[in-house]
Coordinates of C-alpha atoms in Angstrom, one line a residue:
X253 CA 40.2 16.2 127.8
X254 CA 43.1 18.8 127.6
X255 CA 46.7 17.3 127.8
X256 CA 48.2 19.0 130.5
X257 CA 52.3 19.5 131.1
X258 CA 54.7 21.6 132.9
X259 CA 57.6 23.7 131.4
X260 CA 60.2 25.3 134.6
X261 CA 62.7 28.4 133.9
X262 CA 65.1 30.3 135.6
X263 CA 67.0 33.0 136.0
X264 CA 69.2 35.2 138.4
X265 CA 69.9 38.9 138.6
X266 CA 73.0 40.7 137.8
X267 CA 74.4 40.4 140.9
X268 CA 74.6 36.6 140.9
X269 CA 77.9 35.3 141.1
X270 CA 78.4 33.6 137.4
X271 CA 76.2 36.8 136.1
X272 CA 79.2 38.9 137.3
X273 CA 82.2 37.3 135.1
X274 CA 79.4 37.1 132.0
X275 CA 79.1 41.2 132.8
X276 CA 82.7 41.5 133.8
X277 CA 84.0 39.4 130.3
X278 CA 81.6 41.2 128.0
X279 CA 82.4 44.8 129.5
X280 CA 85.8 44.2 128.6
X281 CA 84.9 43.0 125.1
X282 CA 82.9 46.4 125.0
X283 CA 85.7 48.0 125.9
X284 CA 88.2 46.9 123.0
X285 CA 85.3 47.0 120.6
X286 CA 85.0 50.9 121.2
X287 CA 88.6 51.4 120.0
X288 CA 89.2 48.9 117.8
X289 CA 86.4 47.1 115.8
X290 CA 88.2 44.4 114.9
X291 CA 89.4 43.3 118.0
X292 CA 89.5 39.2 118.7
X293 CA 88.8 38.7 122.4
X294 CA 87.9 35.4 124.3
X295 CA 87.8 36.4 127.6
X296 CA 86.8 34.6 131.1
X297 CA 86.4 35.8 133.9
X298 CA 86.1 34.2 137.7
X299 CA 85.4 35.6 141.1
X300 CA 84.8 34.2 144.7
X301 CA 85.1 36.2 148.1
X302 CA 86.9 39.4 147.6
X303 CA 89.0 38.6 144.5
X304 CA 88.5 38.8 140.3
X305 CA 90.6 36.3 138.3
X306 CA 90.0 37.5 134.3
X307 CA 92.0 35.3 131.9
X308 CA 91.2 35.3 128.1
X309 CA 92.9 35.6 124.6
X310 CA 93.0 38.7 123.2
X311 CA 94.5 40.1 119.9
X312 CA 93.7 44.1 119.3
X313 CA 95.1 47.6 118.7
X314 CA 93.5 48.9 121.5
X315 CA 93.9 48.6 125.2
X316 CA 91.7 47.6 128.2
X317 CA 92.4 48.5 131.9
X318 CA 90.9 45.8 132.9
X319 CA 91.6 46.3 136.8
X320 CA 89.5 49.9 136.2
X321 CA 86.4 47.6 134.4
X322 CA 86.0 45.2 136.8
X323 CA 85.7 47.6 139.7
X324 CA 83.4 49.7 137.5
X325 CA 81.5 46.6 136.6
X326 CA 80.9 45.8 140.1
X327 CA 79.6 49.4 140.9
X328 CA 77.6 49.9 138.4
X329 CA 76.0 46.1 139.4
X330 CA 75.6 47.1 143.4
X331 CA 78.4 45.4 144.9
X332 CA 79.9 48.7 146.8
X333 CA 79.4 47.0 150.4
X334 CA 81.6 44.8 151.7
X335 CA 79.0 43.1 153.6
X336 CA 77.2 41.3 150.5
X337 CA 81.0 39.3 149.8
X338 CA 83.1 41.8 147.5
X339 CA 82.9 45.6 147.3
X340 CA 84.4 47.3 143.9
X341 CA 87.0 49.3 145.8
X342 CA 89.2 46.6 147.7
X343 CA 88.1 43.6 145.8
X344 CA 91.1 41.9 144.4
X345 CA 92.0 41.9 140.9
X346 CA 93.9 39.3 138.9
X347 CA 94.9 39.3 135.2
X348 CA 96.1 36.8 132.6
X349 CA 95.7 38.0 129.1
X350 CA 97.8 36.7 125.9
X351 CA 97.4 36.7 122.2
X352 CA 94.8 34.8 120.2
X353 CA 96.7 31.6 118.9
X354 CA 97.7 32.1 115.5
X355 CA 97.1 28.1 114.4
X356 CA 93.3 30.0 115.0
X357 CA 94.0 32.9 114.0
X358 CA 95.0 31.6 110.0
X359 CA 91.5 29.9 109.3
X360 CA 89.3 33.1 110.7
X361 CA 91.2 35.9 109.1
X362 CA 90.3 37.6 105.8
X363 CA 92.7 36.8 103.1
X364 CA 92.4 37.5 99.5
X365 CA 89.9 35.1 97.7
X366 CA 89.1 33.8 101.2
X367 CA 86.3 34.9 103.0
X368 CA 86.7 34.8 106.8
X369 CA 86.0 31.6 108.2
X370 CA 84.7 30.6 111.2
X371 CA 86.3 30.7 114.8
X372 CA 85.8 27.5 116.2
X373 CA 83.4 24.3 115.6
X374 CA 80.2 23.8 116.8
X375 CA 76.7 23.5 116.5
X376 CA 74.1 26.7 117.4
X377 CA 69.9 26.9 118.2
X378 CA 68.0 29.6 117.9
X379 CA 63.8 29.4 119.0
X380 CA 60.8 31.4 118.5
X381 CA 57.0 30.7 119.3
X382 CA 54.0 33.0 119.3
X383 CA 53.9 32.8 123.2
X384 CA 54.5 36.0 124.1
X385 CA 54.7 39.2 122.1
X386 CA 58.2 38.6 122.0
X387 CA 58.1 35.6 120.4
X388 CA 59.9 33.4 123.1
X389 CA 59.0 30.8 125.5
X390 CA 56.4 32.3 128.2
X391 CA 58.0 30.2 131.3
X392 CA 61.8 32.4 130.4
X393 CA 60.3 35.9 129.8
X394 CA 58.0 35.4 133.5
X395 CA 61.5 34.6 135.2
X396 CA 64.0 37.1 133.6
X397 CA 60.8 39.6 134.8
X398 CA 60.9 38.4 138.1
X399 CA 65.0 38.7 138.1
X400 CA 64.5 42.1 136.5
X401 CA 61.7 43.3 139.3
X402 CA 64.4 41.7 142.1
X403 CA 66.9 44.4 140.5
X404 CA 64.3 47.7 140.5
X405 CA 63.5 47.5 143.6
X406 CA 66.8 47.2 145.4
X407 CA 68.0 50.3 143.2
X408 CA 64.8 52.4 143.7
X409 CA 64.4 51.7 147.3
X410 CA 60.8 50.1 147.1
X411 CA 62.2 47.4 149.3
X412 CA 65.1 47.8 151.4
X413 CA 68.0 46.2 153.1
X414 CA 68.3 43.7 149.8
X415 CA 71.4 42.4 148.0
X416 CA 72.4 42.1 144.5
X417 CA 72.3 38.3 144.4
X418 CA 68.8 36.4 143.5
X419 CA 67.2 34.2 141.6
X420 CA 63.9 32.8 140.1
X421 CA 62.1 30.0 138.9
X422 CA 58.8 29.7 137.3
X423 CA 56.7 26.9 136.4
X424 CA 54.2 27.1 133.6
X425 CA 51.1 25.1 133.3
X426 CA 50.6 24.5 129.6
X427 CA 47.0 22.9 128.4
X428 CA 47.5 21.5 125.1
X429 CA 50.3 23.4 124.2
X430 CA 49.0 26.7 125.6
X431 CA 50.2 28.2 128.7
X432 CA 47.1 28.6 131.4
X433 CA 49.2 29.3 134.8
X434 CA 51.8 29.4 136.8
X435 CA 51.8 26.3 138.9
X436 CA 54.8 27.0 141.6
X437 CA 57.4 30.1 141.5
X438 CA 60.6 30.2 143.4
X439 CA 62.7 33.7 144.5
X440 CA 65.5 33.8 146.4
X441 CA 66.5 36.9 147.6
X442 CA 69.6 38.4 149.5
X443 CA 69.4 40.3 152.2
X444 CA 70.9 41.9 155.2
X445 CA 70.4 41.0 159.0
X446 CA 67.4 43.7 159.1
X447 CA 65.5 41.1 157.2
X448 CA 66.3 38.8 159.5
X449 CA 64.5 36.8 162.6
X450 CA 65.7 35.9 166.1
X451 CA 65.9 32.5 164.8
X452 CA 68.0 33.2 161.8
X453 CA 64.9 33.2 159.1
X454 CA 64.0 35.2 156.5
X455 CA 61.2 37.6 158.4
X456 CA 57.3 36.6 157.1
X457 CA 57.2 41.0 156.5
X458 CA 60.1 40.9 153.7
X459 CA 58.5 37.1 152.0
X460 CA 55.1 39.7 151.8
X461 CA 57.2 42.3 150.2
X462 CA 58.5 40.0 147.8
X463 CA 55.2 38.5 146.8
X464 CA 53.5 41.6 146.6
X465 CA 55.7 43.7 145.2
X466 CA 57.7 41.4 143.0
X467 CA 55.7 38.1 142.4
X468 CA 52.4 39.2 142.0
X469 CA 53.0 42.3 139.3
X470 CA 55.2 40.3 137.1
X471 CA 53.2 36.9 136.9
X472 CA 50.0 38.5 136.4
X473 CA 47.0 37.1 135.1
X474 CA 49.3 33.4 135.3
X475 CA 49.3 33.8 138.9
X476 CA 45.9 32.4 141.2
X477 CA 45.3 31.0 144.7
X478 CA 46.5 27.7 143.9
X479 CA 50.3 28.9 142.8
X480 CA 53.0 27.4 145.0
X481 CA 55.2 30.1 146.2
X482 CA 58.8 29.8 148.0
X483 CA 60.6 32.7 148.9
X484 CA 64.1 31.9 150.6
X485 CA 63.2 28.0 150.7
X486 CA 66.3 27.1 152.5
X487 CA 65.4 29.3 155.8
X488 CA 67.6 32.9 154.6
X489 CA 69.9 34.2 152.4
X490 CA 72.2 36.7 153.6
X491 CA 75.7 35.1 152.4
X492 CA 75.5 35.9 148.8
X493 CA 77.2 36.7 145.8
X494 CA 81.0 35.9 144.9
X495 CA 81.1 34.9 149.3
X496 CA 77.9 32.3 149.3
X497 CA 79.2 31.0 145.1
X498 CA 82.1 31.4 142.9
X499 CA 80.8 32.4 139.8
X500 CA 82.3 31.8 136.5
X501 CA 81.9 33.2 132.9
X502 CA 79.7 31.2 130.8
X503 CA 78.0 28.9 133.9
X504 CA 74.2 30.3 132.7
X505 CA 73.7 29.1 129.7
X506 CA 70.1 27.9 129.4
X507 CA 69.1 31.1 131.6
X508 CA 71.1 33.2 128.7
X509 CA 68.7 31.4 126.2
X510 CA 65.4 30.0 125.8
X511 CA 65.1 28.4 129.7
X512 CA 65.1 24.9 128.5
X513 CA 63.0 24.9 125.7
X514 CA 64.4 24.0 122.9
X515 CA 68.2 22.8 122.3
X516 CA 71.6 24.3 123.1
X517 CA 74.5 24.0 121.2
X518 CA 76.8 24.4 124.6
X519 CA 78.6 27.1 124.0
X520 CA 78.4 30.2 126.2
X521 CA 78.1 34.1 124.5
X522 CA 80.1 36.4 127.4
X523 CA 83.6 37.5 126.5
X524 CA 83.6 36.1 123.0
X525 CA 83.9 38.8 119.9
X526 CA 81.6 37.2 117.7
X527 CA 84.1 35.9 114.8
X528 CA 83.0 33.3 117.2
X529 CA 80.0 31.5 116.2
X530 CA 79.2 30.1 119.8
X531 CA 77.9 33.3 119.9
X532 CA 76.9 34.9 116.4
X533 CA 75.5 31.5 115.3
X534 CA 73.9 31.5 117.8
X535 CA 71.7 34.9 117.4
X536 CA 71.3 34.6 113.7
X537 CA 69.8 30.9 114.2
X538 CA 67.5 32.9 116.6
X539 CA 67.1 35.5 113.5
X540 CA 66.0 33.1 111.5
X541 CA 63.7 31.2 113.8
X542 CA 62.0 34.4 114.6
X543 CA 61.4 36.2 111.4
X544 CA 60.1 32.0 110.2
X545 CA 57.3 32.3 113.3
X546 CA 56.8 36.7 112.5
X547 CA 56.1 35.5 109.1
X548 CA 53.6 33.0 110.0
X549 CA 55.1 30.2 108.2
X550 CA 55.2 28.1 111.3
X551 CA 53.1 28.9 115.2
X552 CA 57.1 27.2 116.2
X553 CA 60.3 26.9 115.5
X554 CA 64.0 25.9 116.0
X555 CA 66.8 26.6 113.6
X556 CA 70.1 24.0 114.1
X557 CA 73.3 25.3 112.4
X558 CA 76.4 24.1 112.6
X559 CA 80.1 25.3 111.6
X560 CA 84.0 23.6 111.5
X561 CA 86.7 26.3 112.1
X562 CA 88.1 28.1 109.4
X563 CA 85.5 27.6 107.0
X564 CA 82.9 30.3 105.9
X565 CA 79.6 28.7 104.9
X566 CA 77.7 26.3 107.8
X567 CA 78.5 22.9 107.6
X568 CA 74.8 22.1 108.2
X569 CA 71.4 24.1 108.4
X570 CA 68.0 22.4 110.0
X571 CA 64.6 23.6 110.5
X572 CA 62.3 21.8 112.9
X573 CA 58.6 23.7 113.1
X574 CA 57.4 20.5 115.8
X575 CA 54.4 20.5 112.9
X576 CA 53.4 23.7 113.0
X577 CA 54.2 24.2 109.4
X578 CA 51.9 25.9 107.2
X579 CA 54.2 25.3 104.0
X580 CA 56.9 22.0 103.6
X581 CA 59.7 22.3 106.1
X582 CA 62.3 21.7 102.8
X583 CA 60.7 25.5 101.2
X584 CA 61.5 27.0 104.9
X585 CA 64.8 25.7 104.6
X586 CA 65.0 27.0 101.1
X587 CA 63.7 30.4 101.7
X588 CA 66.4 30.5 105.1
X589 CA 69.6 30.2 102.4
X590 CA 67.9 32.4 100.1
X591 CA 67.3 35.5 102.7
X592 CA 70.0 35.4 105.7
X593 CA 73.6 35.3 105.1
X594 CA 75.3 32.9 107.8
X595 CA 78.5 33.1 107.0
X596 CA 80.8 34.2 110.2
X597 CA 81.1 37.6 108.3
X598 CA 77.3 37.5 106.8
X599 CA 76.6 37.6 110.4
X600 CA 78.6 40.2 111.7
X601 CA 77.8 42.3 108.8
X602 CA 73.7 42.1 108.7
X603 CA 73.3 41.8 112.6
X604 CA 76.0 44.7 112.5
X605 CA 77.5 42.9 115.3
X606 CA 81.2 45.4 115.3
X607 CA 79.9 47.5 118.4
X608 CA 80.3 47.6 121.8
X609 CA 76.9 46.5 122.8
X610 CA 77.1 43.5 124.5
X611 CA 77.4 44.4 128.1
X612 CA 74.0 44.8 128.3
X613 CA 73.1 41.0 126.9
X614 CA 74.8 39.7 129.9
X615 CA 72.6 39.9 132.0
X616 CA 68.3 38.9 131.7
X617 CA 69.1 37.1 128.5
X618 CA 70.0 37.6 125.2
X619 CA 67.0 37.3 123.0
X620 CA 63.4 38.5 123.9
X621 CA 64.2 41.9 124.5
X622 CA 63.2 44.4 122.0
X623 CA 65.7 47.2 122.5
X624 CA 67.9 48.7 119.3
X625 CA 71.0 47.3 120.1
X626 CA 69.4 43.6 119.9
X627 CA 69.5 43.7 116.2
X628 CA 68.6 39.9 116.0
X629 CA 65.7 40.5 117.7
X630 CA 64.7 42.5 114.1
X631 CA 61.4 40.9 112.4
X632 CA 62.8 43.0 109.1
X633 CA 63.2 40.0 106.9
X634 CA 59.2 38.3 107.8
X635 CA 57.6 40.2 105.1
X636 CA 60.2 39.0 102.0
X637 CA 59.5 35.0 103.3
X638 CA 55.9 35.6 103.7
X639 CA 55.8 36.9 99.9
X640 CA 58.1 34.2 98.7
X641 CA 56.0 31.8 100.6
X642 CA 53.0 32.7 99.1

């Protein structure tokens, strides 16, 4: 008899309140990047009704305006009507920005017969399995495409009268390890009063809108008559955004990652440059773990590092394959030092990681997405373990 559990994700559009200061805090990083490469930002970023606080560290011969990035950020995300909580035009805007502390700033610069070291201390994960194409957990990719569909069709009009906030949450019903169906799915949805009842509930017409036009497409063949399906649970959901949540930079971690599977280190990605290794740790552990599983050395895998501030080489390095191993775990680990430099500047340099492309990873996740700025999504180094394997 098949052993049967249950692996839940989520995830929440763009317009979600802590996916705003991740967008805000990265676009600014995006920013500095473009004129100066070696820029050290840690910025965060927090909003609630009407008003922007950014705050951060930032060190760079360049200069952001951050007032004119936030309001473009919120734009370009669909906040331009004061009735969903905050509008780009007259939302306030609040800055704190100072120099990177140079007690930091001695252990992660380059000095002569000293390799860069890293930013701060901590440990990273990276995960891959053959799941999906993608090589990442099914239950994440089904919500990110739910969060994604949420997005389309406000901005192409297929259904109307929406907001940017939402979110989504998917359980998967695994059979032995393999994913069989989706046993309940959540979305909640903003919307205006047009969606609205006499009795202040979501209208039945927009929850068919949702499922048909959202639900159904993305979950597919994992979707059947028996899936549980809640769609504004708590009765509606007009007050939304920065007015219904203050969001803050950082808050959506496991949504940013592998939805629960696996381990996190805790650190968040947004507004960091990545001399910090919250963030470049973390997507060359997922570099690793994914060209391990492309490679076929292992059907899963999970790739621990961990580094102490101001020193170049990882203080640890740990492959778990939860037996799926098809060589010794010890060779995996040997081949992993062999091909992938991890080094804070190993990193930067193979992941090519000076450029201003991490707006875009601040929202649906940062790994699973095969698009050419995602470099650490690259299978480029499967083929050399595979041979060395062998």
């Amino acid at each position: 008899m098949a052993k049967i559990n249950y692996i839940t994700s989520e995830s929440v559009t763009e317009g979600h309140a802590d996916k705003i200061c991740d967008q805000i805090s990265d676009a600014i990083l995006d920013d500095l990047y473009a004129q100066d490469p070696m820029s050290r930002v840690a910025v965060e970023c927090l909003t609630t009704t009407g008003l922007v606080v950014v705050a951060g560290e930032v060190t760079t011969k360049g200069f952001a305006d951050v007032q004119a990035i936030v309001r473009r950020t919120l734009k370009e995300i669909g906040y331009t009507n004061p009735a969903f909580g905050i509008d780009h035009e007259d939302a306030g805007v609040l800055v704190s920005i100072h120099g990177q502390s140079p007690d930091i700033a001695q252990g992660v610069d380059e000095k002569q017969g000293k390799e860069q070291g890293a930013g701060d201390q901590g440990m990273m994960y990276g995960y891959a399995c053959t799941e999906t194409k993608e090589l990442m957990p099914l239950p994440i990719m089904l919500a990110h495409g739910l969060t994604r569909r949420l997005a389309e069709v406000r901005k192409q009009g297929v259904i109307r009268h929406i907001g940017p906030d939402g979110k989504s949450q998917v359980s998967v019903e695994y059979h032995d390890e393999i994913p069989k169906r989706v046993s309940a799915v959540v979305i909640a949805c903003q919307h205006t009063e047009e969606h609205s009842t006499a009795d202040g509930q979501t209208s039945g017409s927009f929850k068919q809108e949702i499922l048909e036009k959202v639900i159904k497409p993305v979950l597919g063949k994992y979707f059947d008559t028996n899936t549980k399906v809640h769609i504004n649970a708590t009765g509606k959901f007009v007050i939304g955004g920065p007015e219904g949540d203050t969001g803050v930079t950082g808050r959506k971690i496991i949504v940013d990652t592998y939805g629960g599977v696996g381990r996190h280190g805790g650190g968040c990605f947004s507004g960091k440059d990545p001399t910090k290794v919250d963030r470049s740790g973390a997507y060359a552990a997922r570099y690793v773990a994914k060209n391990i599983v492309a490679a076929g050395l292992a059907g899963k895998c999970e790739v621990s590092l961990s580094y102490a501030i101001g020193v170049a080489e990882p203080t640890s390095i740990n492959i778990e394959t939860f037996g799926t191993a098809k060589i010794p775990e010890e060779k995996i680990s040997e081949l992993v030092r062999k091909h992938f430099r991890l080094t804070p500047r190993g990193i930067i340099e193979s992941l090519q990681l000076r450029r201003p492309i991490f707006r875009k990873t601040a929202a649906y996740g940062h790994f699973g997405r095969n698009e050419p700025e995602f470099t650490w999504e690259l299978t480029d180094r499967a083929d050399a373990l595979r041979k060395d394997a062998e």
